[in-house]
Protein backbone atom coordinates (compact mmCIF):
# COMPACT_ATOMS: atom_id res chain seq x y z
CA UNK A 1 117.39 121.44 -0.91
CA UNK A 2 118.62 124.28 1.48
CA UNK A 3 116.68 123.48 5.36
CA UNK A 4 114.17 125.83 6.72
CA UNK A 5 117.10 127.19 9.21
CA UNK A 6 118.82 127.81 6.87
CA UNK A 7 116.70 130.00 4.93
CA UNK A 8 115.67 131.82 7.75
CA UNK A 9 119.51 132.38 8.79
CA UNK A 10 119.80 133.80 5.03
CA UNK A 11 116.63 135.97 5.45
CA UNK A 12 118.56 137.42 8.52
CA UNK A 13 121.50 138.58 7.06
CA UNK A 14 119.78 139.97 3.78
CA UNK A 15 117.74 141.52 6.45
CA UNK A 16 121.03 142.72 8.72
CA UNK A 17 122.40 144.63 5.72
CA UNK A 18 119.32 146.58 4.74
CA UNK A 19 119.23 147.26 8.77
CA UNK A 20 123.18 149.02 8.61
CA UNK A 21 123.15 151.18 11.36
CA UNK A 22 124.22 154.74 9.76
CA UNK A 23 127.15 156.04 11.23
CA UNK A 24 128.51 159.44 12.44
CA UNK A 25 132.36 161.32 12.06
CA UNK A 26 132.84 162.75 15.62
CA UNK A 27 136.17 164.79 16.66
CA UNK A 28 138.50 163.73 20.13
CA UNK A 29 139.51 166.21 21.24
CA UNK A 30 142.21 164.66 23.39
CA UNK A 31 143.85 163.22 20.06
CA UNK A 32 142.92 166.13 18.02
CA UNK A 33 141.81 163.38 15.13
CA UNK A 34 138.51 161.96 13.73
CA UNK A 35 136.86 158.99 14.19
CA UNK A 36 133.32 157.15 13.61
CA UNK A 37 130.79 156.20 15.68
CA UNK A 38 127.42 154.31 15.24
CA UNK A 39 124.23 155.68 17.50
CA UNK A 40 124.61 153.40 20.24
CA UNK A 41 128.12 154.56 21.02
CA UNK A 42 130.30 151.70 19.67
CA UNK A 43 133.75 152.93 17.86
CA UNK A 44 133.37 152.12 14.21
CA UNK A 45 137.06 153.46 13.63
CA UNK A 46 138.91 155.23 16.74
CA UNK A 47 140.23 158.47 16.22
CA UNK A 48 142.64 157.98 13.11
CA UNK A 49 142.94 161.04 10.76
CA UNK A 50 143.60 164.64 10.50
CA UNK A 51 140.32 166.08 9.20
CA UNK A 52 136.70 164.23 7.86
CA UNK A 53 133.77 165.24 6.70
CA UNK A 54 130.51 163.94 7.77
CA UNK A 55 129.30 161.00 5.74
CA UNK A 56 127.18 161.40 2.50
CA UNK A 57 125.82 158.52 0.24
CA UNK A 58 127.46 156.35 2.44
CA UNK A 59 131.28 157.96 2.16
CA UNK A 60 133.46 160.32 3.87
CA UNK A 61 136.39 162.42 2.71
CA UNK A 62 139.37 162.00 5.04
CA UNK A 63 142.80 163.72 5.48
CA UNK A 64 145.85 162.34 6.43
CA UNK A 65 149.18 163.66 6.01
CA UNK A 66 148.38 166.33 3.77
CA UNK A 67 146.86 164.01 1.37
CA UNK A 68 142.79 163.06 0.87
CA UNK A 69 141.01 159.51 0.99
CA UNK A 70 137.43 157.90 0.87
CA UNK A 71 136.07 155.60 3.53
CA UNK A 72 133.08 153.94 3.89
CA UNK A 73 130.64 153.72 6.88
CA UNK A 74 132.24 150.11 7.98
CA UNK A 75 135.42 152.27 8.53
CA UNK A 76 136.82 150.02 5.55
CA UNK A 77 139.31 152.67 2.99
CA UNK A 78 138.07 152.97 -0.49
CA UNK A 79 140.55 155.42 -1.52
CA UNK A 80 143.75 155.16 0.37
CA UNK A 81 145.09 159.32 1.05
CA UNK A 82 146.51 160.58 -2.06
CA UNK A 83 144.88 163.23 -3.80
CA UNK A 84 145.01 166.42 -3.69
CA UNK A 85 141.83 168.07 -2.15
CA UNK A 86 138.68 166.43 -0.64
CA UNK A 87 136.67 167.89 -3.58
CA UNK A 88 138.96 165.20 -5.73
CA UNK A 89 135.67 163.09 -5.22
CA UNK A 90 131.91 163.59 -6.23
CA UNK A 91 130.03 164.46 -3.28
CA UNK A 92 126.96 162.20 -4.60
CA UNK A 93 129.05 159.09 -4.08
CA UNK A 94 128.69 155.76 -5.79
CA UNK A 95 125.82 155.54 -8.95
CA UNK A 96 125.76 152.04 -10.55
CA UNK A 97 128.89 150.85 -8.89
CA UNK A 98 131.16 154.07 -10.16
CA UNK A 99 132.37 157.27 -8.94
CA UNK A 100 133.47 159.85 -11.05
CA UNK A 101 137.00 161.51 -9.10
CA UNK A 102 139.19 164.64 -10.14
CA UNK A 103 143.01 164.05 -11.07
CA UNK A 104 145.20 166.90 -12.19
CA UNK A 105 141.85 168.75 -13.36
CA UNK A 106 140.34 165.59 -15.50
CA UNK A 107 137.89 163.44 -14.75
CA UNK A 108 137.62 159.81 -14.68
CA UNK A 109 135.56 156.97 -13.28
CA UNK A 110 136.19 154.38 -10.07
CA UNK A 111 134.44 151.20 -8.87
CA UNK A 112 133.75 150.71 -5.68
CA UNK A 113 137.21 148.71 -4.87
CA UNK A 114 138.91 152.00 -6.17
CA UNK A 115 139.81 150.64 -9.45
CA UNK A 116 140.19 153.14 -12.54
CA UNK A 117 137.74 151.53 -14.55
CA UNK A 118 137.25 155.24 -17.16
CA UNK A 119 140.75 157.23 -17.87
CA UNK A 120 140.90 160.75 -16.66
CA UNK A 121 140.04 162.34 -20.11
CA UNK A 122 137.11 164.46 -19.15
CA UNK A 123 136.64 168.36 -18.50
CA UNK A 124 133.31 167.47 -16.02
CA UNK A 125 131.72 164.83 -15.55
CA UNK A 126 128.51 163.57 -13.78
CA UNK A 127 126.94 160.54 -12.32
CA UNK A 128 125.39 158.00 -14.20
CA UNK A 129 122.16 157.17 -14.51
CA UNK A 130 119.62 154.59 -15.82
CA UNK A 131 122.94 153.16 -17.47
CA UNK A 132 124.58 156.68 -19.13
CA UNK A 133 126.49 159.69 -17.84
CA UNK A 134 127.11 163.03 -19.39
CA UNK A 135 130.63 164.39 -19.98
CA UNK A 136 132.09 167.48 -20.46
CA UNK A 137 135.26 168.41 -23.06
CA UNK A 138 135.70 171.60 -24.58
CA UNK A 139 132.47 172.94 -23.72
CA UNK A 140 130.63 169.97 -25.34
CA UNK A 141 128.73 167.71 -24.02
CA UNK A 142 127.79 163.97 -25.01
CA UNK A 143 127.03 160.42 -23.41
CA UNK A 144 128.79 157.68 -22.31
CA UNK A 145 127.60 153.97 -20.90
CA UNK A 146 129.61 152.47 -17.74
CA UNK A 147 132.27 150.85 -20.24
CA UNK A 148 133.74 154.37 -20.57
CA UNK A 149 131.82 154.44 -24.41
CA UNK A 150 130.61 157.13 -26.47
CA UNK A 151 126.91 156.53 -26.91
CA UNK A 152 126.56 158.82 -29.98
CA UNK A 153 127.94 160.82 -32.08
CA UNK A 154 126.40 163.99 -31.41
CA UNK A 155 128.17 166.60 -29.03
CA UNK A 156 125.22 169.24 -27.23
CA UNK A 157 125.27 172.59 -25.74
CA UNK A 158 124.15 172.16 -22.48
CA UNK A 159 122.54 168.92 -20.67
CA UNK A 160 119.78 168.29 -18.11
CA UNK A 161 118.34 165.71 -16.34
CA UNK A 162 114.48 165.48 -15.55
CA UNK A 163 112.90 163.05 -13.71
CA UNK A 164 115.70 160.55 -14.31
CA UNK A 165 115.88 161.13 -17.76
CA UNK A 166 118.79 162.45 -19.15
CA UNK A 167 118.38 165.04 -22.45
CA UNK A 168 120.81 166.95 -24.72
CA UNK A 169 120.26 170.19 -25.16
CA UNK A 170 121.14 171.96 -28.97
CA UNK A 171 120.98 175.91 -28.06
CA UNK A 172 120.62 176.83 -31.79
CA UNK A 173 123.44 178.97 -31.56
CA UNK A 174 123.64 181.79 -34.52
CA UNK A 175 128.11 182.82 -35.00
CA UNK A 176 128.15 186.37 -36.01
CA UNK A 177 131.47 187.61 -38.04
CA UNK A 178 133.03 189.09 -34.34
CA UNK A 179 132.48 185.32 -33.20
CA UNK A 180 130.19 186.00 -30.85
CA UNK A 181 126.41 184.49 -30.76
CA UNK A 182 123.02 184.55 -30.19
CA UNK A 183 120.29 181.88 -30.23
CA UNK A 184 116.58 181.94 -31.78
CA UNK A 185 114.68 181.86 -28.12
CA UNK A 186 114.20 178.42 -28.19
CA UNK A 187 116.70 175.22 -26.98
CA UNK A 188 115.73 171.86 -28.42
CA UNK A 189 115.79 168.46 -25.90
CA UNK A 190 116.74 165.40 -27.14
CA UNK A 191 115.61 162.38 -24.98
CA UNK A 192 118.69 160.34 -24.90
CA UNK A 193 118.19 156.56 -23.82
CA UNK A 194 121.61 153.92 -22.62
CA UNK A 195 121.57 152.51 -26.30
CA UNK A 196 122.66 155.87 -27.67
CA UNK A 197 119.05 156.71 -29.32
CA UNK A 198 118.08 160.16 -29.78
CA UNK A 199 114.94 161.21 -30.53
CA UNK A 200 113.35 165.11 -29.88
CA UNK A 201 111.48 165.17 -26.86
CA UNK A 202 107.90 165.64 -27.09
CA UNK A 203 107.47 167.85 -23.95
CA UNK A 204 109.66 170.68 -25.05
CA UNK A 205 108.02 173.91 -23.17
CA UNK A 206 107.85 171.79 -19.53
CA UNK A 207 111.53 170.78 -19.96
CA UNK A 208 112.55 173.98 -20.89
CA UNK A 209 110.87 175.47 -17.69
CA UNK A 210 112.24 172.34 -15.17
CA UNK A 211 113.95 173.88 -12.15
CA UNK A 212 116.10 177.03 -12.15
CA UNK A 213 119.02 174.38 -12.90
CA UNK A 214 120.06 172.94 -16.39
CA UNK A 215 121.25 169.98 -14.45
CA UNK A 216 119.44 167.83 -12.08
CA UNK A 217 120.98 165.00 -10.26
CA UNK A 218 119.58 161.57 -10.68
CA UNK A 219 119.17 160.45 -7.71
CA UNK A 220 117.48 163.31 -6.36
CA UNK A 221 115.63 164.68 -9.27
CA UNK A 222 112.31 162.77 -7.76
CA UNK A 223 113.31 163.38 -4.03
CA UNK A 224 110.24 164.84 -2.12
CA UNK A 225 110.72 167.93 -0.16
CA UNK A 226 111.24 167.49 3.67
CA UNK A 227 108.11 167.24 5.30
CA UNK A 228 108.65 169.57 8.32
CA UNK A 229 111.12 172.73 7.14
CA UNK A 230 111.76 176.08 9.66
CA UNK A 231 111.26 178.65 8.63
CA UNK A 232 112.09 182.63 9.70
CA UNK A 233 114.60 184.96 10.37
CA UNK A 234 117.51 185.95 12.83
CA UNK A 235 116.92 188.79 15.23
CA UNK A 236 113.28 189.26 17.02
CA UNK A 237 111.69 187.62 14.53
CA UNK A 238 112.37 183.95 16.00
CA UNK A 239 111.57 180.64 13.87
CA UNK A 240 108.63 178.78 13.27
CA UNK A 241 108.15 175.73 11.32
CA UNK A 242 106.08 174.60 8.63
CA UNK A 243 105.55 171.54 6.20
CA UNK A 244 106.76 171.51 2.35
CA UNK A 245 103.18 172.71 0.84
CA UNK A 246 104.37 175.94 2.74
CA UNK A 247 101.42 175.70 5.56
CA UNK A 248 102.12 177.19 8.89
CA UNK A 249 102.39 174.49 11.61
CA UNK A 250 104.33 176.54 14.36
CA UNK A 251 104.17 180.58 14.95
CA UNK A 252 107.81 181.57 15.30
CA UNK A 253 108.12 180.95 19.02
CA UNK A 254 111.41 179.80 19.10
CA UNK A 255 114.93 181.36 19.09
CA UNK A 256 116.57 178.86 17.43
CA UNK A 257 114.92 175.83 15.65
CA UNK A 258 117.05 173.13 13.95
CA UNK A 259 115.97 171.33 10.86
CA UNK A 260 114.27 167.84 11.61
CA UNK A 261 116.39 164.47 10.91
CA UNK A 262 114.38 161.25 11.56
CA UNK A 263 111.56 162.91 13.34
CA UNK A 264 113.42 165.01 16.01
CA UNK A 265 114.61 168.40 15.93
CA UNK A 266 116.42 170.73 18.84
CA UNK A 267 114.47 174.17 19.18
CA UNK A 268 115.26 176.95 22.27
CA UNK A 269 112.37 179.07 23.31
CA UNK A 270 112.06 182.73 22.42
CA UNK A 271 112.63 184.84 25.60
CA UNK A 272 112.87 188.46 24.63
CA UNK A 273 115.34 190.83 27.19
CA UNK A 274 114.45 194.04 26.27
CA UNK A 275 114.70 194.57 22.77
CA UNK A 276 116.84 191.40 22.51
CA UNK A 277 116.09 187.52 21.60
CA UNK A 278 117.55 185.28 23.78
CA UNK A 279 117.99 181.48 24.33
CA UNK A 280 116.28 179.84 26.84
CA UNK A 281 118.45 176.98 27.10
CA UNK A 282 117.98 173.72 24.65
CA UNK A 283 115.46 171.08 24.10
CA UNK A 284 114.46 168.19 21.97
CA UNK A 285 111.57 167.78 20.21
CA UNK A 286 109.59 165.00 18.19
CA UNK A 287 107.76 165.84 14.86
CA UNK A 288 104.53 166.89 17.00
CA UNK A 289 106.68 169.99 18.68
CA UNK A 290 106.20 167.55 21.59
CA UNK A 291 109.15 168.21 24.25
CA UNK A 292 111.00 165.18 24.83
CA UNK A 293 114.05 166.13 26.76
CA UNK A 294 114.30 169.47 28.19
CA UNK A 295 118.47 169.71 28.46
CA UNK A 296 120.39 171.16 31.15
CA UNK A 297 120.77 174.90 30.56
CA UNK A 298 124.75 174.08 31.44
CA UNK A 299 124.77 172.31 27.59
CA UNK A 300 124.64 174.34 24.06
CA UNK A 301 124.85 173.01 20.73
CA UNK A 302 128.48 173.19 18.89
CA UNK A 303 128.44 176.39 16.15
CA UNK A 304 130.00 176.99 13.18
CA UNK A 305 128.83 173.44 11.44
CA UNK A 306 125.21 172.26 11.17
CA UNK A 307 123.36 171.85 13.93
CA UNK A 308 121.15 169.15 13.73
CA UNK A 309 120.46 165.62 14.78
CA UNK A 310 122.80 163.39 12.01
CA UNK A 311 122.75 159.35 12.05
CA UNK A 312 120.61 159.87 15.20
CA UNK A 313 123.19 162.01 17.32
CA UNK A 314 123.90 165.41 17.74
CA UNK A 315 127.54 167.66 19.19
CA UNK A 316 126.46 169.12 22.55
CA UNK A 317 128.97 171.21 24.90
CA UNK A 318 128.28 170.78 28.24
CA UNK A 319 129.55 173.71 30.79
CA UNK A 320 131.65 171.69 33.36
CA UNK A 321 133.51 175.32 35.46
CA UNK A 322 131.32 177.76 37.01
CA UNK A 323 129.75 180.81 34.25
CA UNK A 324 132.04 183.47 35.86
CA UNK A 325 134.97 181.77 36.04
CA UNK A 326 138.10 183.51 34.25
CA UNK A 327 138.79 180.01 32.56
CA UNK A 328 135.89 177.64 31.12
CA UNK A 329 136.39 174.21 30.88
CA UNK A 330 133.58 172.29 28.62
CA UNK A 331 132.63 168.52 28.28
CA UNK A 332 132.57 167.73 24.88
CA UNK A 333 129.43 164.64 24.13
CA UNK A 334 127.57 163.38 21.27
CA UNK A 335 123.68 163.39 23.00
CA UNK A 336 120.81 160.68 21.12
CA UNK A 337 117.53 162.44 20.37
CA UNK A 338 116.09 161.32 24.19
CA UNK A 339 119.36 163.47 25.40
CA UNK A 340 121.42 160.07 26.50
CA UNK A 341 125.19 160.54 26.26
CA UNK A 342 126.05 158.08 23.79
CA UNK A 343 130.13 158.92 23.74
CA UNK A 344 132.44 162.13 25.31
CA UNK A 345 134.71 163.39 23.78
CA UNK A 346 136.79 164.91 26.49
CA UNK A 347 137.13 168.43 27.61
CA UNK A 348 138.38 171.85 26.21
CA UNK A 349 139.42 174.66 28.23
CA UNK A 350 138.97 178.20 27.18
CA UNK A 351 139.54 181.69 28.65
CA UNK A 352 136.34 183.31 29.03
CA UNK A 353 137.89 186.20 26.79
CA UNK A 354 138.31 183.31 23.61
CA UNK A 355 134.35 183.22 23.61
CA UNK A 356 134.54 179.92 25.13
C-alpha cells in the first residue's frame, strides 16, 4: 500500500504537468538566432536556430540550415530539420497522438516521437478526430482510423465537420455529355462514426447551413468566441472594444488597441493633431480597461508581427539615443503584462533615415 507522502508527492507532479508554464520564441539579436523563453525569464533553449515561429498547440516550426524541424515547448526536437518548408507540418499540431506532415506533396501521419506511423499516400489530409480522419486522393474523400485504415468503402464529394462530428458529403453530381456537371440543389450528409458506419444524417438543412466553411476543425469546432474582441478602423476612427455578443463595452478612444490574451491587453490613447490620430505613448490594461502600467513613452511595441501579449509576454523597443539623433540605438526586451522586463534582447542601431 503506497504511504500518504507518497500519494501526495504523486498528486504534485500530476499536478506540475497540468501547471506547464507556456512558453514564448523570442529573437537575440546579438546572435541573430531564436530561442525560448518561459514568463519568468528562464532560457528554455538559448538562441539556437535560424528562424521559428511562435508556438501553436504546443509546437514550433524551426529552421536550421536551410532545412525545417518541430520542437516542443520543453525545447525537446520532435522533428529533427529536414523538410522542405515549415508548412511541411499541420499547424493544428498533435490530435490523438498523430500529426499529419507534407513530403514531396503527399501526406502521411507521425506520432509524437516522429515515427511514420501512416505512409505518405494522401493528396490532403486532416486531423483526426473522435478516432477517424478524412483524406483526400483524386478529389475524393473517405475515412480512415489511426491504424492508417479505410473505414468504408464509400469515397464523398466534399467533407465537413460539425460539432465534432465528422460527415460525408454526396453532392449529387449530374455528368452532362461535355463532362461537365451540375447538382440537384441539395448535398446529402452522412454521419460517419470510428467503426466505419454510415447512416444519413437527420439534421440535413442545419448542416447544410454550418459556417461559411465545408470543413471545421475538431478541436475548435465548439471553441467559444473571445470574450473581449476590438473592434474599429485605422485612421480617425480609433478602436474600441466590445464582447463576442457584439455589445459595445468601450467607445473607440484609443489609437491602437491590441487583442486581449489572459486578461490583459496594450491600448494607446487617441490624441488627435490636427486632422491626424496619434499615439500617446503605450499602456497596459486588465480586462476592466483598468490601467495597470502606464509605459515609458521612450518604449513602442515591435510591428510587422502581432502585437499582443503571448504566453504572458509581449516584444517592446525601448528608445535608448536621444529622438533627434542622426543614429537610433534601441533596447530590445520582452515586458510581462505589469511592464517588468522579464529578458533583453540586446540593442539595434538604426539611422534615423531606415525608420528606426
Amino acid at each position: 500500500m503506497k504511504s500518504k507522502h507518497s500519494i501526495i508527492s504523486i498528486l504534485i507532479q500530476i499536478l506540475s504537468l497540468h501547471l506547464l508554464t507556456a512558453q514564448t520564441v523570442y529573437y537575440d539579436n546579438s546572435t541573430r538566432l531564436y530561442g525560448i523563453i518561459d514568463n519568468t525569464g528562464k532560457n528554455i533553449l538559448k538562441p539556437s536556430f535560424n528562424e521559428m515561429t511562435k508556438f501553436e498547440y504546443g509546437l514550433s516550426r524551426f529552421r536550421q540550415n536551410g532545412k525545417w524541424g518541430l520542437i516542443n515547448e520543453k525545447g525537446m526536437i520532435v522533428f529533427q530539420p529536414k523538410f522542405e518548408n515549415e508548412f511541411a507540418f499541420s499547424n493544428l499540431g498533435f490530435n490523438e497522438g498523430l500529426i499529419s506532415v507534407n513530403v514531396n506533396g503527399k501526406f502521411g501521419y507521425y506520432s509524437e516521437k516522429g515515427v511514420l506511423i501512416i505512409p505518405h499516400k494522401f493528396d490532403s489530409t486532416e486531423q483526426f478526430c473522435n478516432g477517424i480522419a478524412w483524406v483526400e486522393l483524386n478529389e475524393k474523400y473517405c475515412f480512415i482510423n489511426i491504424q492508417g485504415k479505410y473505414i468504408s468503402n464509400k469515397w464523398f464529394d466534399n467533407v465537413k465537420i460539425v460539432n465534432g462530428i465528422t460527415y460525408g458529403i454526396d453532392e449529387k453530381k449530374i455528368f452532362d455529355k461535355d463532362g461537365g456537371y451540375h447538382n440537384e440543389g441539395k448535398h446529402d450528409y452522412y454521419k460517419i462514426n470510428k467503426d466505419g458506419v454510415m447512416s444519413i444524417a437527420e439534421n440535413q438543412d442545419y448542416l447544410r447551413n454550418y459556417q461559411t466553411y465545408y470543413i471545421a476543425y475538431c478541436d475548435i469546432a465548439t471553441k467559444p468566441l473571445p470574450n473581449i474582441v476590438s473592434f474599429g478602423t485605422d485612421g480617425r476612427d480609433g478602436y474600441g472594444y466590445k464582447n463576442s455578443k457584439g455589445e459595445i463595452l468601450t467607445e473607440k478612444v484609443y489609437s491602437f488597441a491590441s487583442e486581449f490574451d489572459n486578461g490583459f491587453a496594450i491600448i494607446s490613447k487617441k490624441v488627435m493633431a490636427g486632422y491626424k490620430m496619434v499615439n500617446d505613448g503605450y499602456s497596459i490594461i486588465n480586462d476592466k480597461f483598468e490601467i495597470v502600467k502606464e509605459l515609458d513613452k521612450s518604449y513602442e511595441p515591435i510591428w510587422g508581427s502581432s502585437v499582443k501579449f503571448e504566453n504572458g509576454l509581449i516584444e517592446f523597443r525601448k528608445l535608448t539615443s536621444k529622438p533627434d539623433d542622426e543614429i537610433q540605438s534601441w533596447e530590445y526586451v520582452l515586458i510581462n503584462k505589469y511592464g517588468e522586463t522579464i529578458k533583453r534582447m540586446n540593442n539595434g542601431v538604426f539611422p534615423v533615415s531606415s525608420g528606426g
